[in-house]
Amino acid sequence: MSEEVKTLTLFQKIHAVMKDVEYLKKDDQVKFGQTNYKAISEEKVTVAVRNSLVKNGLIILPVKQEHKKEGNLSTVDVTYRIIDVDSGEHIEVVSSGTGADTQDKGVGKAMTYAYKYMLLRSFAIPTGEDPDKVSSAELDAKQENDKNNLTKPITPELIGNIKIKAGQFAQARNKTVEDVYKALKINDITKLTIKQANAAESRLDGWLSNLSKQQGA
């Protein structure tokens, strides 16, 4: 007699997907103003989970969706159905997502976000340290703090760096340091903000780099 083929239930198949996809490493970089953190792309999550869904005979379909828009933010609430293709058994799971866009892509972005997190949460897939635990208020506070730092007065260290580099460039070009400051539009180096000082130092670095290339040619 042939050995009886064991038929898995819907929940056993979901468990099998969880065993297949145990961890996904973040592969994306998210920039929001001055904030920069790692994230995981929707493509990576979808590819990894899809392979296991196909192997285990599961499909996921969106069966209900509601969305709203406030300003540039679009939010969607989606109900998904996880279906066992062998038995027809199914369960429903819900997910939400928000997308920011000034044109007409906000809903699409929100749907992508909702789908990605539905997969991550439904199959309990860890991705490492979670940047989403940082609230929007914290991100706003960080951006405001960064902005304030850039408007603070120049530090003695920056003054020293600019003086040294201005002196090096002046000597190489047979000019005075005052000539270099004039080219940088610096009237009083002690009254520069950190932002202005960083810009001036960056220009000096570029000039010195070009000099080095010319001398090495």
mmCIF file of N, CA, C and O in Angstrom, residues 108-162:
data_model
loop_
_atom_site.group_PDB
_atom_site.id
_atom_site.type_symbol
_atom_site.label_atom_id
_atom_site.label_comp_id
_atom_site.label_asym_id
_atom_site.label_seq_id
_atom_site.Cartn_x
_atom_site.Cartn_y
_atom_site.Cartn_z
ATOM 1 N N GLY A 108 -0.755 54.742 -3.313
ATOM 2 C CA GLY A 108 0.106 53.629 -3.721
ATOM 3 C C GLY A 108 1.210 53.368 -2.713
ATOM 4 O O GLY A 108 1.511 52.213 -2.384
ATOM 5 N N LYS A 109 1.831 54.432 -2.221
ATOM 6 C CA LYS A 109 2.881 54.280 -1.219
ATOM 7 C C LYS A 109 2.316 53.678 0.061
ATOM 8 O O LYS A 109 2.937 52.819 0.702
ATOM 9 N N ALA A 110 1.128 54.140 0.452
ATOM 10 C CA ALA A 110 0.495 53.626 1.662
ATOM 11 C C ALA A 110 0.149 52.141 1.520
ATOM 12 O O ALA A 110 0.313 51.354 2.453
ATOM 13 N N MET A 111 -0.322 51.733 0.328
ATOM 14 C CA MET A 111 -0.645 50.325 0.087
ATOM 15 C C MET A 111 0.606 49.453 0.161
ATOM 16 O O MET A 111 0.577 48.342 0.698
ATOM 17 N N THR A 112 1.709 49.968 -0.396
ATOM 18 C CA THR A 112 2.970 49.231 -0.340
ATOM 19 C C THR A 112 3.411 49.032 1.095
ATOM 20 O O THR A 112 3.837 47.945 1.500
ATOM 21 N N TYR A 113 3.328 50.088 1.888
ATOM 22 C CA TYR A 113 3.711 50.027 3.302
ATOM 23 C C TYR A 113 2.826 49.032 4.048
ATOM 24 O O TYR A 113 3.313 48.209 4.825
ATOM 25 N N ALA A 114 1.512 49.102 3.803
ATOM 26 C CA ALA A 114 0.576 48.216 4.494
ATOM 27 C C ALA A 114 0.838 46.754 4.147
ATOM 28 O O ALA A 114 0.804 45.874 5.020
ATOM 29 N N TYR A 115 1.110 46.474 2.871
ATOM 30 C CA TYR A 115 1.349 45.094 2.440
ATOM 31 C C TYR A 115 2.631 44.541 3.051
ATOM 32 O O TYR A 115 2.671 43.412 3.542
ATOM 33 N N LYS A 116 3.686 45.368 3.035
ATOM 34 C CA LYS A 116 4.964 44.932 3.598
ATOM 35 C C LYS A 116 4.814 44.563 5.072
ATOM 36 O O LYS A 116 5.273 43.493 5.504
ATOM 37 N N TYR A 117 4.161 45.416 5.833
ATOM 38 C CA TYR A 117 4.048 45.144 7.269
ATOM 39 C C TYR A 117 3.037 44.057 7.578
ATOM 40 O O TYR A 117 3.137 43.393 8.610
ATOM 41 N N MET A 118 2.071 43.848 6.686
ATOM 42 C CA MET A 118 1.175 42.702 6.861
ATOM 43 C C MET A 118 1.963 41.408 6.777
ATOM 44 O O MET A 118 1.793 40.491 7.594
ATOM 45 N N LEU A 119 2.883 41.328 5.796
ATOM 46 C CA LEU A 119 3.704 40.120 5.651
ATOM 47 C C LEU A 119 4.634 39.936 6.848
ATOM 48 O O LEU A 119 4.755 38.836 7.395
ATOM 49 N N LEU A 120 5.283 41.024 7.256
ATOM 50 C CA LEU A 120 6.222 40.928 8.382
ATOM 51 C C LEU A 120 5.517 40.522 9.667
ATOM 52 O O LEU A 120 6.034 39.702 10.447
ATOM 53 N N ARG A 121 4.336 41.073 9.906
ATOM 54 C CA ARG A 121 3.630 40.789 11.162
ATOM 55 C C ARG A 121 2.887 39.449 11.122
ATOM 56 O O ARG A 121 2.867 38.712 12.103
ATOM 57 N N SER A 122 2.287 39.132 9.987
ATOM 58 C CA SER A 122 1.531 37.879 9.898
ATOM 59 C C SER A 122 2.423 36.659 10.069
ATOM 60 O O SER A 122 2.017 35.651 10.650
ATOM 61 N N PHE A 123 3.663 36.772 9.559
ATOM 62 C CA PHE A 123 4.571 35.630 9.630
ATOM 63 C C PHE A 123 5.704 35.861 10.630
ATOM 64 O O PHE A 123 6.685 35.125 10.641
ATOM 65 N N ALA A 124 5.531 36.896 11.475
ATOM 66 C CA ALA A 124 6.454 37.164 12.589
ATOM 67 C C ALA A 124 7.912 37.158 12.142
ATOM 68 O O ALA A 124 8.746 36.440 12.690
ATOM 69 N N ILE A 125 8.219 37.976 11.126
ATOM 70 C CA ILE A 125 9.572 38.011 10.564
ATOM 71 C C ILE A 125 10.359 39.143 11.210
ATOM 72 O O ILE A 125 10.034 40.320 11.014
ATOM 73 N N PRO A 126 11.412 38.838 11.961
ATOM 74 C CA PRO A 126 12.236 39.900 12.562
ATOM 75 C C PRO A 126 13.170 40.516 11.531
ATOM 76 O O PRO A 126 13.599 39.860 10.589
ATOM 77 N N THR A 127 13.473 41.813 11.706
ATOM 78 C CA THR A 127 14.366 42.507 10.778
ATOM 79 C C THR A 127 15.498 43.231 11.513
ATOM 80 O O THR A 127 16.199 44.037 10.922
ATOM 81 N N GLY A 128 15.671 42.968 12.797
ATOM 82 C CA GLY A 128 16.710 43.665 13.549
ATOM 83 C C GLY A 128 16.127 44.846 14.287
ATOM 84 O O GLY A 128 14.925 44.931 14.523
ATOM 85 N N GLU A 129 16.991 45.793 14.651
ATOM 86 C CA GLU A 129 16.556 46.968 15.409
ATOM 87 C C GLU A 129 15.475 47.711 14.646
ATOM 88 O O GLU A 129 15.569 47.926 13.450
ATOM 89 N N ASP A 130 14.419 48.107 15.346
ATOM 90 C CA ASP A 130 13.247 48.687 14.706
ATOM 91 C C ASP A 130 13.280 50.211 14.737
ATOM 92 O O ASP A 130 13.078 50.820 15.783
ATOM 93 N N PRO A 131 13.497 50.877 13.578
ATOM 94 C CA PRO A 131 13.496 52.341 13.566
ATOM 95 C C PRO A 131 12.110 52.916 13.757
ATOM 96 O O PRO A 131 11.960 54.076 14.103
ATOM 97 N N ASP A 132 11.067 52.102 13.541
ATOM 98 C CA ASP A 132 9.705 52.610 13.647
ATOM 99 C C ASP A 132 9.313 52.927 15.080
ATOM 100 O O ASP A 132 8.278 53.531 15.329
ATOM 101 N N LYS A 133 10.142 52.468 16.057
ATOM 102 C CA LYS A 133 9.835 52.792 17.442
ATOM 103 C C LYS A 133 10.102 54.270 17.719
ATOM 104 O O LYS A 133 9.703 54.792 18.748
ATOM 105 N N VAL A 134 10.805 54.940 16.794
ATOM 106 C CA VAL A 134 11.035 56.370 16.940
ATOM 107 C C VAL A 134 9.804 57.109 16.456
ATOM 108 O O VAL A 134 9.391 56.965 15.311
ATOM 109 N N SER A 135 9.185 57.885 17.323
ATOM 110 C CA SER A 135 7.945 58.559 16.968
ATOM 111 C C SER A 135 8.210 59.746 16.051
ATOM 112 O O SER A 135 9.328 60.253 15.955
ATOM 113 N N SER A 136 7.160 60.205 15.376
ATOM 114 C CA SER A 136 7.284 61.368 14.516
ATOM 115 C C SER A 136 7.702 62.591 15.322
ATOM 116 O O SER A 136 8.448 63.446 14.837
ATOM 117 N N ALA A 137 7.205 62.676 16.555
ATOM 118 C CA ALA A 137 7.569 63.807 17.407
ATOM 119 C C ALA A 137 9.063 63.818 17.678
ATOM 120 O O ALA A 137 9.708 64.873 17.691
ATOM 121 N N GLU A 138 9.639 62.621 17.895
ATOM 122 C CA GLU A 138 11.077 62.529 18.132
ATOM 123 C C GLU A 138 11.852 62.920 16.887
ATOM 124 O O GLU A 138 12.892 63.584 16.968
ATOM 125 N N LEU A 139 11.377 62.488 15.710
ATOM 126 C CA LEU A 139 12.038 62.848 14.461
ATOM 127 C C LEU A 139 11.984 64.355 14.231
ATOM 128 O O LEU A 139 12.964 64.970 13.824
ATOM 129 N N ASP A 140 10.814 64.960 14.517
ATOM 130 C CA ASP A 140 10.676 66.406 14.366
ATOM 131 C C ASP A 140 11.608 67.136 15.317
ATOM 132 O O ASP A 140 12.221 68.142 14.960
ATOM 133 N N ALA A 141 11.702 66.617 16.551
ATOM 134 C CA ALA A 141 12.575 67.248 17.547
ATOM 135 C C ALA A 141 14.028 67.160 17.113
ATOM 136 O O ALA A 141 14.803 68.105 17.292
ATOM 137 N N LYS A 142 14.407 66.009 16.543
ATOM 138 C CA LYS A 142 15.791 65.836 16.079
ATOM 139 C C LYS A 142 16.101 66.812 14.949
ATOM 140 O O LYS A 142 17.175 67.418 14.914
ATOM 141 N N GLN A 143 15.167 66.950 14.013
ATOM 142 C CA GLN A 143 15.396 67.873 12.907
ATOM 143 C C GLN A 143 15.525 69.308 13.401
ATOM 144 O O GLN A 143 16.375 70.062 12.934
ATOM 145 N N GLU A 144 14.682 69.680 14.364
ATOM 146 C CA GLU A 144 14.737 71.034 14.915
ATOM 147 C C GLU A 144 16.045 71.260 15.648
ATOM 148 O O GLU A 144 16.667 72.319 15.538
ATOM 149 N N ASN A 145 16.499 70.222 16.373
ATOM 150 C CA ASN A 145 17.763 70.319 17.100
ATOM 151 C C ASN A 145 18.938 70.466 16.132
ATOM 152 O O ASN A 145 19.847 71.267 16.340
ATOM 153 N N ASP A 146 18.911 69.667 15.029
ATOM 154 C CA ASP A 146 19.963 69.764 14.027
ATOM 155 C C ASP A 146 19.983 71.150 13.389
ATOM 156 O O ASP A 146 21.044 71.720 13.130
ATOM 157 N N LYS A 147 18.784 71.675 13.144
ATOM 158 C CA LYS A 147 18.683 73.001 12.544
ATOM 159 C C LYS A 147 19.267 74.054 13.471
ATOM 160 O O LYS A 147 20.006 74.952 13.056
ATOM 161 N N ASN A 148 18.937 73.954 14.767
ATOM 162 C CA ASN A 148 19.458 74.911 15.738
ATOM 163 C C ASN A 148 20.973 74.829 15.854
ATOM 164 O O ASN A 148 21.654 75.845 16.003
ATOM 165 N N ASN A 149 21.503 73.615 15.792
ATOM 166 C CA ASN A 149 22.952 73.439 15.890
ATOM 167 C C ASN A 149 23.672 74.143 14.749
ATOM 168 O O ASN A 149 24.754 74.688 14.925
ATOM 169 N N LEU A 150 23.071 74.107 13.553
ATOM 170 C CA LEU A 150 23.702 74.728 12.391
ATOM 171 C C LEU A 150 23.706 76.246 12.480
ATOM 172 O O LEU A 150 24.478 76.914 11.806
ATOM 173 N N THR A 151 22.803 76.821 13.290
ATOM 174 C CA THR A 151 22.759 78.277 13.414
ATOM 175 C C THR A 151 23.536 78.778 14.624
ATOM 176 O O THR A 151 23.574 79.976 14.876
ATOM 177 N N LYS A 152 24.145 77.869 15.373
ATOM 178 C CA LYS A 152 24.938 78.282 16.530
ATOM 179 C C LYS A 152 26.235 78.953 16.076
ATOM 180 O O LYS A 152 26.711 78.710 14.963
ATOM 181 N N PRO A 153 26.829 79.779 16.932
ATOM 182 C CA PRO A 153 28.101 80.441 16.573
ATOM 183 C C PRO A 153 29.196 79.419 16.324
ATOM 184 O O PRO A 153 29.165 78.299 16.835
ATOM 185 N N ILE A 154 30.176 79.837 15.543
ATOM 186 C CA ILE A 154 31.295 78.974 15.197
ATOM 187 C C ILE A 154 32.091 78.580 16.444
ATOM 188 O O ILE A 154 32.192 79.355 17.397
ATOM 189 N N THR A 155 32.649 77.377 16.429
ATOM 190 C CA THR A 155 33.450 76.891 17.547
ATOM 191 C C THR A 155 34.923 77.248 17.327
ATOM 192 O O THR A 155 35.357 77.445 16.191
ATOM 193 N N PRO A 156 35.710 77.319 18.405
ATOM 194 C CA PRO A 156 37.149 77.596 18.263
ATOM 195 C C PRO A 156 37.844 76.580 17.354
ATOM 196 O O PRO A 156 38.773 76.935 16.617
ATOM 197 N N GLU A 157 37.409 75.339 17.392
ATOM 198 C CA GLU A 157 38.018 74.308 16.548
ATOM 199 C C GLU A 157 37.820 74.623 15.069
ATOM 200 O O GLU A 157 38.748 74.500 14.253
ATOM 201 N N LEU A 158 36.601 75.019 14.714
ATOM 202 C CA LEU A 158 36.330 75.361 13.319
ATOM 203 C C LEU A 158 37.105 76.598 12.889
ATOM 204 O O LEU A 158 37.596 76.686 11.760
ATOM 205 N N ILE A 159 37.221 77.570 13.783
ATOM 206 C CA ILE A 159 37.993 78.773 13.480
ATOM 207 C C ILE A 159 39.436 78.385 13.157
ATOM 208 O O ILE A 159 40.033 78.849 12.178
ATOM 209 N N GLY A 160 39.984 77.500 13.995
ATOM 210 C CA GLY A 160 41.359 77.052 13.778
ATOM 211 C C GLY A 160 41.526 76.330 12.460
ATOM 212 O O GLY A 160 42.504 76.556 11.733
ATOM 213 N N ASN A 161 40.577 75.455 12.123
ATOM 214 C CA ASN A 161 40.653 74.703 10.863
ATOM 215 C C ASN A 161 40.640 75.635 9.656
ATOM 216 O O ASN A 161 41.409 75.472 8.697
ATOM 217 N N ILE A 162 39.737 76.618 9.690
ATOM 218 C CA ILE A 162 39.619 77.540 8.559
ATOM 219 C C ILE A 162 40.882 78.387 8.432
ATOM 220 O O ILE A 162 41.389 78.613 7.325
#
